[in-house]
Short mmCIF file of C-alpha atoms in Angstrom, two decimals:
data_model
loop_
_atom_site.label_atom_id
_atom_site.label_comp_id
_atom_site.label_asym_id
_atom_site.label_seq_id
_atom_site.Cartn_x
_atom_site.Cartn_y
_atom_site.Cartn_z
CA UNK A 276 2.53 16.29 17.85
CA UNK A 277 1.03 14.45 14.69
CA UNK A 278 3.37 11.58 13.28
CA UNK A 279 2.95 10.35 9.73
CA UNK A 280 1.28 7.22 9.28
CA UNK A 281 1.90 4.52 6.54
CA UNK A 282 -0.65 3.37 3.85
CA UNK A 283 0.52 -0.12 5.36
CA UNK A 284 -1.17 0.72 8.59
CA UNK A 285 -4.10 0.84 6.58
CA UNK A 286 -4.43 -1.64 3.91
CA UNK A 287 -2.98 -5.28 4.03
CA UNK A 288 -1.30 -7.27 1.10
CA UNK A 289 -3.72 -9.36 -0.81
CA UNK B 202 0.53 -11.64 -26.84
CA UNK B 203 -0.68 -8.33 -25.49
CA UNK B 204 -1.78 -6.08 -27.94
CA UNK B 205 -3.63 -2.30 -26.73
CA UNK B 206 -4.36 0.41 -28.78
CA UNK B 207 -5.45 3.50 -27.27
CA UNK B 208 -7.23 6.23 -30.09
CA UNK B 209 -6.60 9.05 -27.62
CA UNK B 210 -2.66 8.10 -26.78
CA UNK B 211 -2.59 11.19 -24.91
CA UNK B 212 -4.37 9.84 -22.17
CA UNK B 213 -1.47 7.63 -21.34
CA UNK B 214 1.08 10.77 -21.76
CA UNK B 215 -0.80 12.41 -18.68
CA UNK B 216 -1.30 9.33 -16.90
CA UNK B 217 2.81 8.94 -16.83
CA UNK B 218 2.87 12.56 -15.58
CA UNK B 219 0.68 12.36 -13.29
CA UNK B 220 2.32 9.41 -11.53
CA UNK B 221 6.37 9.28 -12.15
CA UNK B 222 7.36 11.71 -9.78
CA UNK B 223 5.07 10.02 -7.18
CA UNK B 224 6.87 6.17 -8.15
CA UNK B 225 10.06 5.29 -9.99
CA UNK B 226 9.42 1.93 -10.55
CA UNK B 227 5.54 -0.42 -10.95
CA UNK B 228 4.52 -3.27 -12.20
CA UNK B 229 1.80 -2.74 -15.01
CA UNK B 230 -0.84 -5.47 -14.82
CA UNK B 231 -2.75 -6.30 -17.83
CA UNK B 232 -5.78 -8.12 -17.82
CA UNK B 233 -9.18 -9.26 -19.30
CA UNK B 234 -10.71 -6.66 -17.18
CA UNK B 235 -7.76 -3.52 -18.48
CA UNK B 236 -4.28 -2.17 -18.20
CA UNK B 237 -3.80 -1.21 -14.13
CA UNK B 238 -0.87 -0.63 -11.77
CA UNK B 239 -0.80 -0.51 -7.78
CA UNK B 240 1.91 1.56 -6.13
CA UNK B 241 3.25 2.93 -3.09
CA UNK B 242 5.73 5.81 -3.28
CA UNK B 243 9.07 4.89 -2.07
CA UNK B 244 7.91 5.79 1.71
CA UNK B 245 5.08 3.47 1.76
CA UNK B 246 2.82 6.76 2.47
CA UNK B 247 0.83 7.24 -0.70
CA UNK B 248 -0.71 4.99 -3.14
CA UNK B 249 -1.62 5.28 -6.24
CA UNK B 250 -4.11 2.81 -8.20
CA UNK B 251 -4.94 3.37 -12.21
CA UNK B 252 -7.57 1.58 -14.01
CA UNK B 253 -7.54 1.54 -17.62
CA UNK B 254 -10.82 -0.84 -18.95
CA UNK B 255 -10.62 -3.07 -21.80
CA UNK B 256 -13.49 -1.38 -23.39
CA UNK B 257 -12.00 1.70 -23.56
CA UNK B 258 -9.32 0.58 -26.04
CA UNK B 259 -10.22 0.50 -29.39
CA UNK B 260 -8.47 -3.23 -29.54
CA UNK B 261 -7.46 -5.18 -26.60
CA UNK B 262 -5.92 -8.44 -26.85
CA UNK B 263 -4.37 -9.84 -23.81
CA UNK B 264 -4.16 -13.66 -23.99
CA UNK B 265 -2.91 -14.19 -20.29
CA UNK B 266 -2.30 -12.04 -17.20
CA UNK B 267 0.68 -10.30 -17.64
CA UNK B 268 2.90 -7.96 -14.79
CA UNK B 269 4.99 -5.91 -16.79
CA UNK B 270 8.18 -3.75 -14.43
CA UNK B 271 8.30 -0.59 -16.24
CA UNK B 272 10.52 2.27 -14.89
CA UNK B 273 8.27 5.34 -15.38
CA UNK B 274 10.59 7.61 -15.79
CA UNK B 275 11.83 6.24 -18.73
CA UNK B 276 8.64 5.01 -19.63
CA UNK B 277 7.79 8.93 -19.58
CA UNK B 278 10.43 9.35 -21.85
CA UNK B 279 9.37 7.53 -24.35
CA UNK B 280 5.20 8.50 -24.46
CA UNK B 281 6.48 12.27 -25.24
CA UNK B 282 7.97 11.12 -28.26
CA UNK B 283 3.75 10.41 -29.28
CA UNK B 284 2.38 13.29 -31.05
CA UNK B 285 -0.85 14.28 -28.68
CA UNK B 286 -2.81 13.25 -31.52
CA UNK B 287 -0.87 9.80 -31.89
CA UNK B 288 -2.38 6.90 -31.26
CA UNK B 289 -0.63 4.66 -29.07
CA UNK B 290 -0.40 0.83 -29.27
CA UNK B 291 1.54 -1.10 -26.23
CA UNK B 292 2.52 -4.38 -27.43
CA UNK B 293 4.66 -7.27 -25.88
CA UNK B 294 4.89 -10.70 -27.04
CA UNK B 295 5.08 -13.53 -24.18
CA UNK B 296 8.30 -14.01 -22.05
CA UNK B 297 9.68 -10.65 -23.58
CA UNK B 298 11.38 -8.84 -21.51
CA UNK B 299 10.38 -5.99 -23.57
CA UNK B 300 7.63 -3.62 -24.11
CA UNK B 301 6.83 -1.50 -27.18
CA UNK B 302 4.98 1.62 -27.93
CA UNK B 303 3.86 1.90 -31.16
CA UNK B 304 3.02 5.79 -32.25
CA UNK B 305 0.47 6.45 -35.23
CA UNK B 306 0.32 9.61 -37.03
CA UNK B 307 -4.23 10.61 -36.74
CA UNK B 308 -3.48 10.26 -41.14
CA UNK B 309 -0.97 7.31 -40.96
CA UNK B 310 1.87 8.83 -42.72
CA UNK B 311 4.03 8.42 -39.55
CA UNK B 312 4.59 5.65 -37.41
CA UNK B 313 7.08 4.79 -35.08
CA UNK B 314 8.07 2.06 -32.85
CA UNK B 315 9.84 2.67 -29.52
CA UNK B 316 11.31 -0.64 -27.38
CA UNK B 317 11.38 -0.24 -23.44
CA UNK B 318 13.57 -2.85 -21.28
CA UNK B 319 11.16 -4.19 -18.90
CA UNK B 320 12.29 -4.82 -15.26
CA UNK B 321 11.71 -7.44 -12.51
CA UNK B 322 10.09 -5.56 -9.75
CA UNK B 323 9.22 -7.42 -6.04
CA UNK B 324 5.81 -5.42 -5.34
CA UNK B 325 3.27 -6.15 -2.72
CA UNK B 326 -0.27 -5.93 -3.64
CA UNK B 327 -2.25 -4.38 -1.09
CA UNK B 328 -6.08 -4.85 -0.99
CA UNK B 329 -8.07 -1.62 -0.61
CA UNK B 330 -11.09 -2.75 1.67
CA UNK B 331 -14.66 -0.98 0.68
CA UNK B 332 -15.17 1.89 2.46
CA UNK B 333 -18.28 4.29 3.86
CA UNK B 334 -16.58 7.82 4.00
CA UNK B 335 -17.97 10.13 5.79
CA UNK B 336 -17.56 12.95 3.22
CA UNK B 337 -17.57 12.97 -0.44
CA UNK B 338 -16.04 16.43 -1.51
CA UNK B 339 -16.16 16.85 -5.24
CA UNK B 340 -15.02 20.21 -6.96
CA UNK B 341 -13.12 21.83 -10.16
CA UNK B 342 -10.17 19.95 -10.14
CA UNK B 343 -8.10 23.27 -11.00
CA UNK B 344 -9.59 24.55 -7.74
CA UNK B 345 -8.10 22.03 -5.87
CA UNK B 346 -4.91 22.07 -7.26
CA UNK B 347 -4.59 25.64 -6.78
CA UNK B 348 -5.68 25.36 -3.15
CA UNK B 349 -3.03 23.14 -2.79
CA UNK B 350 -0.46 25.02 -4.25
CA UNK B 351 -1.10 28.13 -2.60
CA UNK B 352 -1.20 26.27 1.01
CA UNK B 353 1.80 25.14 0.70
CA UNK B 354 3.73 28.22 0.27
CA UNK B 355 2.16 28.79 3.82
CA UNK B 356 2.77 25.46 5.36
CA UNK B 357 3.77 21.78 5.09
CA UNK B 358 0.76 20.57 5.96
CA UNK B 359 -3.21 20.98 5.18
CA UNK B 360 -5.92 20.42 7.93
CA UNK B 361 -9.70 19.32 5.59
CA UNK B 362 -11.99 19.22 7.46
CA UNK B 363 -16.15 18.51 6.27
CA UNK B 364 -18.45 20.46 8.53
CA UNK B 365 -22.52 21.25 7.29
CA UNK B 366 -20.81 24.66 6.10
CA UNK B 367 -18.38 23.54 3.65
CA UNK B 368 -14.90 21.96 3.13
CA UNK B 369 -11.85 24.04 4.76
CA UNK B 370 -8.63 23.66 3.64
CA UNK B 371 -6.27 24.60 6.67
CA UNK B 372 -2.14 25.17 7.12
CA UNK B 373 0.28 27.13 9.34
CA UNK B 374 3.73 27.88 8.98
CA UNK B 375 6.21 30.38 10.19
CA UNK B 376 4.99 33.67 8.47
CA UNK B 377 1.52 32.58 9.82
CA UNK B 378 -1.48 30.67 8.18
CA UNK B 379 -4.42 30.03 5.74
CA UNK B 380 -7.74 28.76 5.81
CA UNK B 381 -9.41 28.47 2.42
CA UNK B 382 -13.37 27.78 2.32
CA UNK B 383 -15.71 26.21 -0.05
CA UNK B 384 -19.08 25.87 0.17
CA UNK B 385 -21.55 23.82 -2.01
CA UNK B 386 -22.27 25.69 -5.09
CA UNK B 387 -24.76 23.74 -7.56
CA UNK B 388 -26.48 26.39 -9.14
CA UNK B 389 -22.97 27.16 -11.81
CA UNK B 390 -24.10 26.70 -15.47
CA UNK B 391 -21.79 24.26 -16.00
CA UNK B 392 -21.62 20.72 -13.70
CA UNK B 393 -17.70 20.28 -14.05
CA UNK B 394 -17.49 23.84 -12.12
CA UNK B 395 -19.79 22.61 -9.33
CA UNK B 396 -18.92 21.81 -5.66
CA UNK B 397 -20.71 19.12 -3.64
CA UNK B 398 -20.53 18.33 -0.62
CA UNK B 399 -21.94 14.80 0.30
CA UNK B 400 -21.16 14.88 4.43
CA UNK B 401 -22.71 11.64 6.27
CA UNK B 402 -20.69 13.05 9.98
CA UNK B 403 -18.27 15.81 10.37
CA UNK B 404 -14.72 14.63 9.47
CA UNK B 405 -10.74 16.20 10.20
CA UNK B 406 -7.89 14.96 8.90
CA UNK B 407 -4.32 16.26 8.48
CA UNK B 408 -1.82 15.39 5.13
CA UNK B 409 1.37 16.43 4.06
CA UNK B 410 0.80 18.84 1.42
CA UNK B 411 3.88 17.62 -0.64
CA UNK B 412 1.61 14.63 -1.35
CA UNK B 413 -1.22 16.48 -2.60
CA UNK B 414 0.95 18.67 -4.78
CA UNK B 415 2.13 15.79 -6.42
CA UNK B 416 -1.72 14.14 -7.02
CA UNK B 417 -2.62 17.85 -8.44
CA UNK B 418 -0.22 16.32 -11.69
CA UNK B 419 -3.52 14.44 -12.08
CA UNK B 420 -5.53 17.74 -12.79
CA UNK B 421 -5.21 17.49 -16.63
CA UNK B 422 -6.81 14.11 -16.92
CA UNK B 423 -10.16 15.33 -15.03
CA UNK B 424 -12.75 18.52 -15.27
CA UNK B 425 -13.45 17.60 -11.69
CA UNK B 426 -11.63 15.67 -8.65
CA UNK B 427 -13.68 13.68 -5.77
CA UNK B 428 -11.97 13.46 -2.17
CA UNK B 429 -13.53 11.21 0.03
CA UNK B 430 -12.66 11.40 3.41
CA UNK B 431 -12.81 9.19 7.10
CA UNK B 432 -11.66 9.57 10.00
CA UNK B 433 -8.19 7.73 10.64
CA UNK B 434 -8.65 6.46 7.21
CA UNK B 435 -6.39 7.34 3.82
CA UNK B 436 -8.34 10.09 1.84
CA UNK B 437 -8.87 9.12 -1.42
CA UNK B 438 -8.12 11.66 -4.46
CA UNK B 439 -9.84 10.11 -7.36
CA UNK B 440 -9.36 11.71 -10.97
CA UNK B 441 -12.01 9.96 -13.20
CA UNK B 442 -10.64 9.12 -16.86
CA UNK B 443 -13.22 9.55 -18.88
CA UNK B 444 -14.55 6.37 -20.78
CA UNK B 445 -11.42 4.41 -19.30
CA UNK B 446 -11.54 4.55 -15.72
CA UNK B 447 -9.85 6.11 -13.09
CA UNK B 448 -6.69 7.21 -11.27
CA UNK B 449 -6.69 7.38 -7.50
CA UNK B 450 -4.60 8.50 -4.60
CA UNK B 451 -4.40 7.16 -1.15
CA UNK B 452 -2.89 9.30 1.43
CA UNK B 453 -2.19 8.46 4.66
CA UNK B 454 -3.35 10.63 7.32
CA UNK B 455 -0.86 12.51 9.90
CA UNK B 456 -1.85 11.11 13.49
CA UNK B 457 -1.65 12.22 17.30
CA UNK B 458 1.78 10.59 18.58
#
């Protein structure tokens, strides 16, 4: 089973 | 005192229709270096990040930083009232919690001035960290699109993966599934119908083709689209705006559980 992942997961605020 | 005007005002027109189904609501940033905006869709799953340069306007004045909230529907709404052959000046004086869009006729016998509310929006900024891919796919942007569309009248999802053979495009669904092919192909007459493949290691990654549907409203701002993808990374679909800059889409991958 694939799950969606979030661009958050990804890429940090700053 | 920001002051842009854009000769070919119908740049902007595709830009908002490329993005506003994608986000309801960014901040437009406007600096020395251009006009930008960073935004997630309301599930914090894509991204999208426009760059419009200073030098591609044929006068920029922007005295400070400015973050203007637009609502891009609405915003939408007003750039169709430009003529495609308008050209478009964006103006706001400082404080003003309004924007306006100034429309002139290519002879100058018509001009018009629209006034857009502008909105307080909380937005994070995310920095997007330099990346080595490890494949660069770049193709007919129409291609794509229509890869994309016909996949997902299979399926929900698309499977690309870079091998030394090519770029497949992969879904399943219930009436069964679709693998579409393409292989480098340099040797077209014309470069904006060429596919190359750039592939550093073999890479597979899994999207929601909803997404990629909606970055295919992109197609008429670029001949050509690049997708550059790594492994448990976002892909990135960048439309190049010629002269200007560019418009890109992150995607975040689907993962194992």
């Amino acid at each position: 089973v694939r799950k969606q992942s979030q661009i958050t997961a990804f890429f940090s605020p700053g | 005192m920001l002051e842009l005007r854009l000769v070919q005002g119908n740049l902007l027109k595709k830009v908002l229709e490329a993005v506003k189904d994608l986000v309801t609501d960014a901040n437009f940033d406007c600096s020395s270096t251009g006009f930008s905006l960073q935004a997630m869709d309301s599930s914090h799953v894509a991204l999208v990040a426009l760059l419009l340069r200073s030098e591609g306007f044929e006068h920029y004045r922007c005295d400070r930083n400015v973050s203007m909230g637009m609502n891009l529907n609405n915003m939408a709404k007003m750039l169709k009232c430009a003529g495609n052959d308008d050209i478009v000046t964006i103006k706001a004086d400082d404080g003003s919690d309004t924007v306006t869009f100034m429309f002139e006729s290519p002879n100058q016998d018509k001009i018009a001035d629209f006034e857009m509310k502008l909105m307080d929006i909380d937005s994070e900024h995310l920095g997007i960290p330099e990346a080595e891919y490890h494949a660069i796919v770049r193709m007919p942007s129409s291609e794509f699109a229509r890869i994309c569309k016909d996949l997902s009248s299979i399926g929900d999802t698309v499977v690309i993966s870079v091998t030394k053979e090519g770029v497949k495009f992969s879904t399943r669904g219930d009436i069964g599934n679709a693998n579409v092919v393409c292989r480098q192909n340099t040797t077209v007459d014309k470069p904006e119908e060429s596919t190359t493949i750039e592939m550093h290691e073999p890479v597979s990654l899994t999207f929601a083709l909803r997404y990629m549907n909606s970055f295919t409203k992109a197609t008429p701002l670029s001949s050509t689209v690049t997708i550059s993808l790594s492994s448990e990374l976002p892909v990135v679909v960048e439309y190049k705006i010629a002269e200007m800059g560019y418009i890109r889409f992150y995607l975040a991958p689907k993962i194992e559980d």
